[in-house]
XYZ file of C-alpha atoms in Angstrom:
769
model
C 221.224 121.552 31.985
C 218.837 124.099 30.421
C 218.464 124.077 26.636
C 219.907 127.597 26.314
C 223.082 126.586 28.152
C 223.352 123.484 26.032
C 223.073 125.541 22.877
C 225.662 128.084 24.004
C 228.052 125.326 24.967
C 227.444 123.545 21.657
C 228.215 126.704 19.684
C 231.400 127.377 21.657
C 232.481 123.769 21.250
C 231.646 123.428 17.590
C 233.192 126.694 16.459
C 236.541 125.117 17.336
C 235.859 122.448 14.717
C 236.328 124.963 11.927
C 239.951 125.654 12.810
C 242.264 123.718 10.524
C 245.024 121.628 12.017
C 248.397 122.461 10.557
C 251.306 120.344 9.429
C 249.525 117.153 8.409
C 251.662 115.234 5.999
C 249.633 114.368 2.919
C 250.418 111.469 0.634
C 249.750 112.044 -3.045
C 249.749 108.255 -3.365
C 246.424 108.223 -1.466
C 244.687 110.979 -3.426
C 242.677 108.518 -5.522
C 241.032 107.042 -2.406
C 237.848 109.086 -2.523
C 234.091 108.639 -2.907
C 232.993 107.205 -6.246
C 229.341 108.208 -6.043
C 228.248 111.565 -7.446
C 227.454 114.450 -5.119
C 223.743 114.087 -5.887
C 223.787 110.350 -5.167
C 225.458 110.959 -1.815
C 222.977 113.691 -0.907
C 220.029 111.401 -1.709
C 221.582 108.626 0.392
C 221.872 110.966 3.381
C 218.257 112.049 2.895
C 217.167 108.405 2.893
C 219.224 107.801 6.050
C 217.459 110.676 7.805
C 214.080 109.281 6.785
C 215.002 105.947 8.361
C 216.237 107.777 11.446
C 213.586 110.411 12.169
C 210.776 109.702 9.712
C 208.846 112.709 8.414
C 211.102 115.095 10.329
C 213.778 114.335 7.742
C 212.039 116.920 5.566
C 213.189 119.599 8.016
C 216.735 119.176 6.693
C 217.822 120.351 3.232
C 220.839 118.191 2.410
C 223.348 118.661 -0.385
C 226.884 117.485 -1.116
C 229.583 119.615 -2.694
C 233.010 118.009 -2.730
C 234.737 121.387 -3.198
C 233.668 122.351 0.328
C 236.586 120.436 1.862
C 239.138 122.475 -0.039
C 237.328 125.675 0.867
C 237.596 124.720 4.531
C 241.196 123.561 4.195
C 240.467 120.107 5.575
C 239.925 116.581 4.225
C 236.200 116.575 5.057
C 233.827 119.330 6.124
C 230.195 120.251 6.645
C 228.320 123.544 7.010
C 224.866 124.015 8.528
C 222.641 127.085 8.825
C 219.020 127.997 9.430
C 216.883 128.268 6.299
C 213.350 129.444 5.623
C 210.463 127.554 7.093
C 212.325 126.504 10.254
C 214.503 124.177 8.212
C 218.205 123.451 8.557
C 220.355 123.547 5.422
C 223.234 121.080 5.371
C 226.039 120.876 2.854
C 228.859 118.368 3.209
C 231.979 117.688 1.204
C 230.854 114.042 1.228
C 227.730 112.213 2.233
C 229.515 111.016 5.364
C 230.453 114.596 6.291
C 226.844 115.713 5.776
C 225.526 112.851 7.943
C 228.087 113.600 10.655
C 227.094 117.265 10.521
C 223.427 116.446 10.967
C 224.208 114.158 13.885
C 226.329 116.864 15.504
C 223.357 119.216 15.224
C 220.952 116.582 16.576
C 223.253 115.947 19.528
C 224.108 119.460 20.579
C 221.039 121.441 19.504
C 218.284 118.832 19.883
C 219.636 116.642 22.725
C 219.285 113.490 20.616
C 221.316 110.327 20.656
C 221.886 107.227 18.487
C 223.848 104.170 19.595
C 224.069 100.392 19.363
C 222.289 100.169 22.715
C 219.341 102.430 22.054
C 218.157 105.705 20.552
C 216.714 108.867 22.045
C 215.230 110.868 19.189
C 212.773 113.305 20.692
C 213.441 115.953 18.029
C 212.094 119.427 19.005
C 209.560 121.139 16.781
C 210.411 123.514 15.306
C 214.102 122.742 14.977
C 216.306 125.002 17.134
C 217.838 127.751 14.984
C 221.544 128.144 14.235
C 223.082 131.584 14.570
C 225.256 132.214 11.524
C 226.949 129.233 9.894
C 227.967 126.191 11.904
C 231.107 124.662 10.410
C 232.576 121.332 11.370
C 235.585 119.735 9.767
C 237.845 116.763 10.308
C 241.620 117.078 10.163
C 241.748 113.361 9.423
C 241.612 112.055 5.899
C 240.372 108.665 7.065
C 238.043 107.608 9.868
C 238.428 103.850 9.928
C 236.087 101.219 11.379
C 236.226 97.520 12.314
C 238.686 94.889 13.348
C 238.903 91.786 11.176
C 237.536 89.907 14.223
C 234.419 92.103 14.472
C 232.983 90.184 11.536
C 232.895 87.014 13.648
C 232.369 88.216 17.202
C 229.476 90.571 16.425
C 228.404 90.684 12.770
C 228.405 87.028 11.792
C 224.636 86.482 11.940
C 223.515 89.874 10.637
C 220.909 90.222 7.917
C 220.513 93.262 5.671
C 218.243 95.082 8.144
C 220.954 94.978 10.819
C 223.685 95.925 8.346
C 221.592 98.878 7.199
C 221.383 100.133 10.774
C 225.140 99.771 11.188
C 225.995 101.617 7.992
C 223.673 104.426 9.097
C 225.519 104.504 12.437
C 228.856 104.632 10.588
C 227.780 107.619 8.528
C 226.358 109.513 11.505
C 229.647 108.990 13.322
C 231.752 110.114 10.368
C 233.198 106.731 9.349
C 234.502 106.818 5.769
C 236.875 103.811 5.654
C 235.065 100.630 6.761
C 236.081 97.022 6.214
C 233.812 95.162 3.775
C 234.714 91.499 4.180
C 231.342 89.786 3.740
C 230.976 87.197 0.984
C 234.648 86.576 0.223
C 234.405 82.808 0.796
C 232.113 82.535 -2.230
C 234.870 84.120 -4.306
C 237.545 81.890 -2.795
C 235.451 78.822 -3.577
C 235.386 79.729 -7.257
C 239.129 80.389 -7.257
C 239.959 77.052 -5.656
C 237.592 75.153 -7.950
C 239.261 76.788 -10.950
C 242.651 75.621 -9.650
C 241.487 72.001 -9.480
C 240.476 71.488 -5.871
C 237.276 69.555 -5.259
C 234.429 70.641 -3.009
C 235.324 68.303 -0.152
C 238.838 69.753 -0.062
C 237.410 73.261 0.029
C 234.840 72.289 2.665
C 237.614 70.949 4.891
C 239.407 74.288 4.632
C 236.699 76.813 5.539
C 235.673 77.060 9.180
C 232.128 77.542 10.344
C 230.626 81.047 10.181
C 231.518 82.087 13.732
C 235.227 81.399 13.145
C 235.757 82.773 9.639
C 237.830 85.719 10.873
C 240.576 83.318 11.939
C 240.261 81.228 8.801
C 240.860 84.366 6.761
C 243.962 85.195 8.800
C 245.397 81.695 8.512
C 244.911 80.724 12.157
C 242.234 78.047 11.757
C 240.653 75.716 9.241
C 237.750 73.244 9.319
C 236.582 73.966 12.891
C 232.822 74.537 13.010
C 232.392 73.806 9.317
C 231.649 73.024 6.610
C 230.062 76.126 5.127
C 226.784 75.325 3.346
C 226.328 76.526 -0.226
C 223.388 78.599 0.947
C 225.783 80.513 3.191
C 227.962 81.455 0.216
C 225.004 82.689 -1.817
C 223.386 84.664 0.992
C 226.654 86.343 1.964
C 227.450 87.157 -1.648
C 224.182 88.999 -2.192
C 224.447 90.644 1.223
C 227.828 92.064 0.213
C 226.326 93.604 -2.919
C 223.893 95.583 -0.769
C 226.504 96.520 1.821
C 228.896 97.907 -0.783
C 226.175 99.737 -2.672
C 225.000 101.499 0.493
C 228.506 102.314 1.747
C 229.525 103.790 -1.595
C 226.310 105.758 -1.979
C 227.113 107.576 1.279
C 230.616 108.456 0.129
C 232.461 105.737 2.056
C 235.558 103.941 0.774
C 235.055 100.222 1.499
C 238.147 98.102 2.189
C 238.105 94.736 0.398
C 240.222 91.661 1.229
C 243.342 90.471 -0.595
C 245.494 87.312 -0.604
C 247.965 86.741 2.235
C 249.305 83.310 1.252
C 247.040 81.171 3.452
C 245.979 78.162 1.333
C 244.168 74.831 1.734
C 246.354 71.780 2.244
C 245.027 70.406 -1.052
C 247.075 73.004 -2.939
C 250.033 70.661 -2.385
C 248.150 67.929 -4.281
C 247.573 70.137 -7.287
C 250.950 71.883 -7.143
C 253.387 69.454 -5.479
C 256.393 71.633 -6.334
C 254.957 74.775 -4.718
C 256.902 76.248 -1.820
C 254.322 75.685 0.915
C 255.199 75.787 4.603
C 253.167 74.168 7.347
C 253.214 76.491 10.341
C 253.114 75.669 14.043
C 249.797 75.437 15.909
C 247.948 78.636 16.683
C 246.864 79.491 20.206
C 245.860 76.274 22.023
C 244.721 74.341 18.956
C 246.531 71.336 17.546
C 247.110 70.582 13.880
C 243.657 69.059 13.432
C 242.319 72.584 13.071
C 245.399 74.746 13.001
C 248.964 74.600 11.571
C 248.184 76.666 8.504
C 249.642 75.989 5.075
C 251.270 79.157 3.807
C 252.433 79.669 0.248
C 255.747 81.498 0.020
C 255.044 84.907 -1.533
C 258.177 84.510 -3.661
C 256.738 81.422 -5.340
C 255.206 82.251 -8.782
C 252.046 80.439 -7.686
C 251.469 83.153 -5.074
C 251.073 85.765 -7.799
C 248.787 83.491 -9.753
C 246.432 82.805 -6.835
C 246.520 86.390 -5.616
C 245.670 87.703 -9.078
C 242.902 85.136 -9.565
C 241.269 86.077 -6.299
C 241.514 89.821 -6.725
C 240.337 89.673 -10.338
C 237.296 87.642 -9.367
C 236.664 89.881 -6.360
C 236.705 93.045 -8.458
C 234.499 91.401 -11.065
C 231.920 90.723 -8.374
C 232.205 93.839 -6.231
C 234.133 96.568 -8.026
C 236.923 98.339 -6.191
C 237.820 101.454 -4.238
C 241.536 100.585 -4.565
C 242.282 99.729 -0.937
C 242.725 96.170 0.331
C 243.383 94.549 3.673
C 245.446 91.472 4.280
C 247.655 90.401 7.160
C 250.568 88.110 6.455
C 251.691 87.081 9.929
C 248.770 87.639 12.279
C 249.758 85.966 15.570
C 252.029 83.644 13.587
C 255.820 83.692 13.597
C 257.450 84.031 10.157
C 259.738 81.222 9.072
C 262.697 83.598 8.995
C 263.662 86.822 10.738
C 266.016 87.787 7.909
C 265.075 91.348 6.868
C 265.703 90.467 3.233
C 263.102 87.702 3.461
C 260.547 89.898 5.217
C 260.998 92.674 2.686
C 260.571 90.184 -0.160
C 257.361 88.902 1.438
C 255.692 92.306 1.674
C 256.901 93.246 -1.795
C 255.373 90.076 -3.229
C 252.053 90.600 -1.433
C 251.857 94.142 -2.737
C 252.794 93.041 -6.262
C 249.923 90.532 -6.233
C 247.582 93.477 -5.669
C 249.051 95.893 -8.186
C 249.150 93.213 -10.879
C 245.349 93.445 -10.907
C 244.830 96.984 -9.629
C 247.796 99.290 -10.363
C 246.314 101.840 -7.957
C 246.132 99.377 -5.058
C 246.815 100.521 -1.508
C 247.578 97.878 1.117
C 245.860 98.389 4.482
C 247.636 96.290 7.117
C 246.828 95.726 10.779
C 249.840 96.617 12.927
C 248.806 94.182 15.662
C 251.685 91.801 14.922
C 254.262 94.362 16.091
C 252.547 94.588 19.487
C 251.579 90.930 19.855
C 255.079 89.549 19.213
C 257.449 92.379 20.048
C 260.284 89.905 20.678
C 260.316 88.884 17.002
C 259.435 92.232 15.483
C 262.542 94.184 16.308
C 263.296 97.458 14.445
C 265.116 95.736 11.583
C 262.261 93.288 10.996
C 259.526 95.926 11.253
C 261.331 98.260 8.896
C 261.984 95.489 6.371
C 258.344 94.404 6.244
C 257.029 97.950 5.951
C 259.595 99.253 3.509
C 259.137 96.319 1.149
C 256.187 98.378 -0.096
C 256.756 101.804 -1.713
C 256.228 104.650 0.733
C 252.630 105.793 0.712
C 251.258 102.609 -0.861
C 250.635 100.945 2.513
C 248.493 102.281 5.362
C 249.159 100.721 8.763
C 246.473 100.430 11.410
C 248.053 101.216 14.785
C 245.466 98.863 16.176
C 245.939 99.169 19.963
C 247.206 102.735 20.062
C 245.207 103.756 23.137
C 247.314 101.356 25.237
C 250.395 100.376 23.213
C 250.943 102.915 20.402
C 253.259 101.275 17.904
C 254.009 104.472 15.979
C 256.155 105.662 18.889
C 258.570 102.714 18.738
C 258.597 102.363 14.940
C 259.490 105.948 14.088
C 256.011 106.570 12.727
C 256.029 103.202 10.932
C 259.236 104.098 9.150
C 257.497 106.581 6.899
C 254.386 104.630 5.943
C 251.096 106.452 6.643
C 249.189 105.138 9.642
C 245.812 105.365 11.359
C 245.631 105.767 15.152
C 243.088 103.180 16.331
C 241.267 102.448 19.543
C 240.873 98.681 19.962
C 239.105 98.873 23.342
C 237.277 95.533 23.433
C 238.530 91.972 23.057
C 236.042 89.296 22.048
C 232.966 91.469 22.422
C 233.112 90.915 26.195
C 230.443 92.398 28.416
C 231.687 94.764 31.089
C 232.116 98.505 31.523
C 235.556 99.641 30.382
C 237.327 102.589 28.833
C 240.564 104.532 28.633
C 239.019 107.942 28.140
C 242.047 109.983 29.201
C 244.208 108.073 26.752
C 241.886 108.369 23.771
C 241.268 112.025 24.572
C 245.009 112.721 24.245
C 246.340 110.009 21.957
C 245.364 111.153 18.441
C 246.591 114.676 19.124
C 249.907 113.417 20.485
C 250.285 111.244 17.385
C 249.839 114.300 15.158
C 252.532 116.166 17.072
C 254.980 113.267 16.915
C 258.153 114.255 14.974
C 257.689 113.584 11.254
C 254.294 112.065 11.954
C 252.706 110.131 9.100
C 249.257 110.059 10.709
C 246.447 110.089 8.126
C 243.461 109.119 10.236
C 241.881 107.745 13.371
C 239.828 104.628 13.785
C 237.681 102.277 15.843
C 238.995 98.703 15.859
C 237.098 96.682 18.501
C 237.047 92.899 18.256
C 233.386 93.035 19.252
C 230.807 95.819 19.355
C 227.381 96.611 20.863
C 228.913 97.492 24.235
C 230.187 100.638 26.001
C 228.568 102.967 23.469
C 229.857 106.075 25.250
C 233.489 105.267 24.440
C 232.764 104.928 20.719
C 230.775 108.139 20.569
C 233.620 110.004 22.262
C 236.250 108.521 19.954
C 234.143 109.234 16.856
C 233.609 112.826 17.903
C 237.321 113.361 18.562
C 237.926 112.726 14.851
C 236.199 116.082 14.219
C 238.058 118.037 16.881
C 241.274 120.003 16.944
C 242.019 119.490 20.639
C 240.980 117.235 23.521
C 237.622 117.765 25.189
C 236.899 118.517 28.834
C 235.756 115.051 29.763
C 233.553 116.069 32.693
C 231.596 118.534 30.559
C 231.467 116.216 27.583
C 230.038 113.295 29.546
C 227.551 115.533 31.378
C 226.103 116.580 28.029
C 226.212 112.956 26.888
C 224.008 111.929 29.821
C 221.447 114.644 29.043
C 221.101 113.722 25.379
C 221.301 109.953 25.875
C 218.252 109.981 28.121
C 216.517 113.192 27.040
C 216.333 114.196 30.694
C 217.912 116.918 32.807
C 217.636 114.938 36.071
C 220.689 115.925 38.097
C 221.543 112.325 39.007
C 222.297 111.405 35.407
C 225.341 113.599 34.661
C 226.541 113.034 38.234
C 226.478 109.272 37.706
C 228.295 109.511 34.401
C 230.998 111.765 35.810
C 231.670 109.093 38.424
C 231.823 106.394 35.751
C 234.165 108.468 33.593
C 236.650 108.997 36.400
C 236.663 105.325 37.402
C 235.559 102.334 35.366
C 235.890 104.248 32.076
C 239.344 105.614 32.838
C 241.780 102.719 33.020
C 245.315 104.148 33.144
C 247.278 100.932 33.657
C 249.941 100.689 30.900
C 249.136 98.134 28.214
C 245.960 96.920 29.938
C 243.838 94.666 27.706
C 240.084 94.755 28.160
C 239.380 91.075 28.543
C 236.689 90.751 31.200
C 238.701 89.269 34.060
C 235.820 88.877 36.489
C 235.589 85.436 38.099
C 231.938 85.464 37.025
C 232.774 84.681 33.404
C 235.704 82.323 33.884
C 235.915 78.650 34.765
C 236.091 78.616 38.578
C 239.307 77.829 40.427
C 240.963 78.772 43.713
C 243.427 81.059 41.946
C 241.241 83.645 40.268
C 242.364 87.289 40.217
C 240.264 89.973 41.857
C 242.108 93.197 41.070
C 240.363 96.211 39.496
C 241.637 99.288 37.701
C 239.077 101.516 39.437
C 237.626 102.310 42.842
C 234.412 100.276 43.188
C 232.924 102.990 45.409
C 232.522 105.192 42.332
C 230.690 102.427 40.494
C 228.383 101.707 43.420
C 227.549 105.391 43.837
C 226.743 105.704 40.120
C 224.504 102.656 40.537
C 222.690 104.353 43.435
C 222.209 107.576 41.480
C 220.753 105.785 38.437
C 218.484 103.617 40.537
C 217.170 106.671 42.399
C 216.262 108.342 39.103
C 214.907 105.215 37.453
C 211.134 105.065 37.855
C 210.097 107.907 35.488
C 212.767 106.976 32.932
C 212.059 103.270 32.425
C 210.248 103.895 29.138
C 213.460 105.387 27.704
C 215.301 102.591 25.912
C 218.755 104.024 26.517
C 218.184 104.498 30.245
C 216.717 101.042 30.669
C 219.781 99.539 29.010
C 222.202 101.520 31.151
C 220.419 100.772 34.411
C 220.749 97.072 33.592
C 224.361 97.466 32.485
C 225.502 99.353 35.595
C 223.556 96.976 37.855
C 225.173 94.075 36.014
C 228.612 95.605 36.658
C 227.802 96.005 40.343
C 226.687 92.388 40.604
C 229.842 91.346 38.778
C 231.819 92.974 41.604
C 229.668 91.204 44.175
C 230.270 87.852 42.509
C 233.969 88.443 43.132
C 233.242 89.287 46.765
C 231.281 86.084 47.325
C 233.907 84.080 45.462
C 236.554 85.409 47.845
C 234.385 84.469 50.807
C 233.965 80.976 49.364
C 237.722 80.654 48.896
C 238.542 81.918 52.388
C 235.983 79.591 53.926
C 237.391 76.596 52.086
C 240.976 77.452 52.903
C 239.978 77.982 56.553
C 237.980 74.717 56.550
C 234.841 76.610 57.576
C 232.052 74.503 56.128
C 229.143 76.598 57.364
C 230.638 79.825 55.989
C 231.307 78.068 52.695
C 227.716 76.869 52.462
C 226.395 80.341 53.267
C 228.527 82.306 50.802
C 228.248 79.640 48.102
C 224.506 79.376 48.577
C 223.971 83.128 48.148
C 226.162 83.168 45.050
C 224.642 80.155 43.294
C 221.031 80.283 44.410
C 220.309 83.998 44.633
C 222.884 86.396 43.164
C 223.419 84.653 39.821
C 219.706 83.848 39.303
C 218.848 87.488 40.047
C 221.453 88.628 37.535
C 220.003 86.293 34.934
C 216.485 87.595 35.563
C 217.722 91.178 35.219
C 219.541 90.514 31.944
C 216.586 88.574 30.572
C 214.377 91.636 31.043
C 216.317 93.869 28.604
C 216.473 93.361 24.851
C 220.216 93.985 24.456
C 221.266 91.221 26.871
C 219.516 88.139 25.472
C 221.199 84.872 24.549
C 217.972 83.936 22.772
C 218.298 86.826 20.332
C 221.855 85.743 19.380
C 220.799 82.123 18.845
C 217.625 83.036 16.957
C 219.573 85.280 14.617
C 221.937 82.404 13.864
C 219.141 79.906 13.239
C 217.252 82.374 11.055
C 219.986 82.210 8.404
C 219.618 78.467 7.998
C 217.871 76.521 5.270
C 216.653 73.465 7.117
C 217.375 71.868 10.466
C 220.866 70.615 9.609
C 222.088 74.125 8.890
C 220.270 75.452 11.955
C 222.133 72.933 14.120
C 225.453 73.937 12.584
C 224.858 77.642 13.065
C 223.612 77.217 16.620
C 226.644 75.087 17.482
C 228.894 77.819 16.088
C 227.129 80.534 18.062
C 227.204 78.608 21.358
C 230.777 77.385 20.985
C 232.231 80.806 20.236
C 230.674 82.218 23.415
C 232.060 79.471 25.626
C 234.571 76.726 24.757
C 235.925 78.460 21.612
C 237.126 75.209 20.141
C 236.566 71.488 20.680
C 238.241 71.344 24.104
C 238.044 74.837 25.551
C 240.998 75.907 23.427
C 240.375 79.635 23.996
C 237.980 79.137 26.884
C 235.649 82.019 27.787
C 237.434 84.495 25.509
C 234.249 85.843 23.933
C 232.361 85.832 27.225
C 229.051 87.682 27.346
C 226.809 88.323 30.323
C 223.442 87.561 28.778
C 220.143 86.319 30.089
C 220.088 82.543 29.645
C 223.867 82.278 29.411
C 224.307 83.277 33.055
C 221.738 80.742 34.271
C 222.604 77.768 32.087
C 226.366 78.172 31.723
C 228.054 80.391 34.309
C 225.755 79.580 37.249
C 225.945 75.845 36.570
C 229.745 75.984 36.632
C 229.687 77.901 39.906
C 227.209 75.446 41.394
C 229.502 72.558 40.515
C 232.507 74.408 41.958
C 230.845 75.151 45.297
C 229.555 71.572 45.500
C 233.056 70.244 44.804
C 234.555 72.389 47.580
C 231.867 71.309 50.034
C 232.516 67.673 49.214
C 236.260 68.149 49.669
C 235.773 69.671 53.126
C 233.201 67.075 54.076
C 235.515 64.199 53.135
C 238.765 65.819 54.181
C 240.244 65.809 50.697
C 242.202 68.491 48.851
C 240.584 70.258 45.906
C 242.125 69.087 42.640
C 241.665 71.504 39.766
C 242.318 68.869 37.116
C 239.514 66.666 38.463
C 237.159 69.618 38.588
C 238.102 70.679 35.056
C 237.105 67.284 33.721
C 233.754 67.482 35.481
C 232.995 71.078 34.517
C 233.952 70.382 30.909
C 230.872 68.165 30.715
C 228.730 71.124 31.819
C 230.348 73.302 29.173
C 229.918 70.674 26.462
C 226.303 70.130 27.456
C 225.606 73.806 26.898
C 227.305 73.855 23.502
C 225.428 70.755 22.306
C 222.065 71.787 23.732
C 219.201 72.887 21.518
C 217.304 74.529 24.351
C 215.505 77.646 23.179
C 215.667 80.936 25.064
C 213.402 83.981 24.808
C 214.440 86.408 22.091
C 212.281 89.166 23.571
C 212.503 90.540 27.133
C 210.840 88.730 30.022
C 209.932 90.448 33.297
C 209.717 93.988 34.637
C 213.171 95.565 34.535
C 212.381 98.228 37.116
C 210.901 95.748 39.576
C 213.859 93.368 39.213
C 216.507 96.118 39.357
C 214.853 97.685 42.429
C 214.707 94.361 44.250
C 218.359 93.694 43.480
C 219.362 97.170 44.636
C 217.504 96.935 47.925
C 218.936 93.500 48.556
C 222.549 93.940 47.485
C 223.491 97.623 47.673
C 223.685 97.557 51.514
C 225.839 94.417 51.302
C 228.116 96.128 48.788
C 228.583 99.089 51.137
C 229.281 96.799 54.085
C 231.854 94.821 52.148
C 233.592 98.008 51.039
C 233.922 99.081 54.661
C 235.466 95.724 55.479
C 237.815 95.784 52.503
C 241.526 96.079 53.116
C 241.910 99.053 50.765
C 244.162 99.465 47.796
C 247.030 97.416 46.517
C 250.130 98.658 44.797
C 250.366 99.568 41.124
C 247.093 101.456 40.861
C 244.951 98.333 41.285
C 242.109 98.118 43.761
C 241.124 95.088 45.776
C 237.444 94.313 45.571
């Protein structure tokens, strides 16, 4: 698309931002949740961000912050941009975040630039394209929230300050002003428990290892993957200082943790009269690592521990007066009596306000979706209304698929944030619900007596499907849904910095298929047989027509050669090729299954041989050639945080186990599955090799296939991977274009042939591969 057309479209699109949405219910109880840094401090922080982003070109922007601008625009957050002397662009935001989001809007729609987890395209024109008049953007949403409590473990666990700095920059550019800030809390908890009389061994047996801390914090797990070294506590503590300082300097409102009642077992030694309940096992764990000890919030000790923790937390980190804790995350309360549930939430809230009278409780609303049988209207209302109206903000965590506000009467009057969860476990795989997220926030605002106060991103894992997060972030600054075909066409142009006609055509195909799941309540766990322990009963249904995916693959491959130096294109070529090969793995799996069931040994050997000895090795070579798909980078990052070999072993065990067995015995097997170079070859391919060999042996000897026998054998493969210390490259190996081209020439014709042979579509909107 020519630059002039882009500019005209950008102006038409962005002018709509300045219109103010009507009828948003405001809560005076939330008025004190605002940036603490001065306007000048925020402006300097945005200037520093731009220097990190575009180097000397940052001087082409004149940035200031004036908090009165929001009121002048009649919205919670606003930014104005205009052309100034010397080919510069003047930017004024009501907050630092608004100013950063305004600059990024300009970079996207006037300069065709792009910033994401999976690459940047920052070919900024010189001079900067002029703005006619004043460009105004504003958000109707008071809060733009970011993170899931699980994100800290699935994606952020091994981050150093350099990676956190990049992420906070990304948050600001995408308008995030309410991020979780959970790093370093175990150091505070250690001091609290020591002050109560617990010894270090009792504390060590409570904390999990680093990769599982999210579930320790929520009361699901203890001990597994631990103990936490003292060096971990110190490093995370000082990391949190830097994280909070940077977030606050940009005008963000960090969310700190609070006490939910989850305590170490040793509390019963110190306080034998305390009302502590041992809960049932969580997920597929037994009581060796699960069965949390929960202190009754009505017990006076609850207030004491909660106040100790929050006091120490605020002493270390200061406060922005908003705290997250979740009392019953994937755990059933001991009583369904509404009086009890109301007393619980009242006590939790009191433990916050005893230390911070201005405290606001931010609660994930996942429990209402996860266990709808327990959380009936009376129970939901009791828990929510145990807190004064407006002093709790509920995250409607999975609103793009199962919006809880619609069956809780807008959370019975408590303010809520409409969130897109999108990804479970940080799984690889293309996925989106773009129609739903394009409508959902606007429908929530129009809901009768809506208490919506924001929108948010709440993925369990990040660094995948960047397009979905850019769309959702941009919708927070819009007054109506976008035209998805036009939006994604512009996205393709700016992501690659190219006007090649294949690029928007490919993305339009992706947006109407793999990125537009419309199945009610669908959860984005990667269900491909590729990333699951093999069996004869694996599902093969899709939510999209694979022909669209294969055609997008062809279009990208045809445009590839001149674009391979562009980081974003290289990533996407690998990602779409990976998705195509994922489909082909399912095809070959089905051939293997049919051959076995038909007792066709030769056909089994042929299909199994292609799968194990060519398709999966080719996929591993492809992934190993691109920097965003490397097992070695994940493991190296974990080891780099260690002081000495013992810690390095612990951290590497954590990182390998979370990706695979997720527990000592495959308790949540393959939940956090990633398709990474090294992991495909040494974990997934080895399992498939064992499976095909087992089927061949069964046919050869005339025996039935027994899943239990196979599971015992394959568990050894899985354990071997978790215990291994084998090193993998942390930088790319091989020529991506050469590998991708070879794969395309070899497997695209097979994909087309198999589509022609396919039986078509099944009922319910699902497609058979």
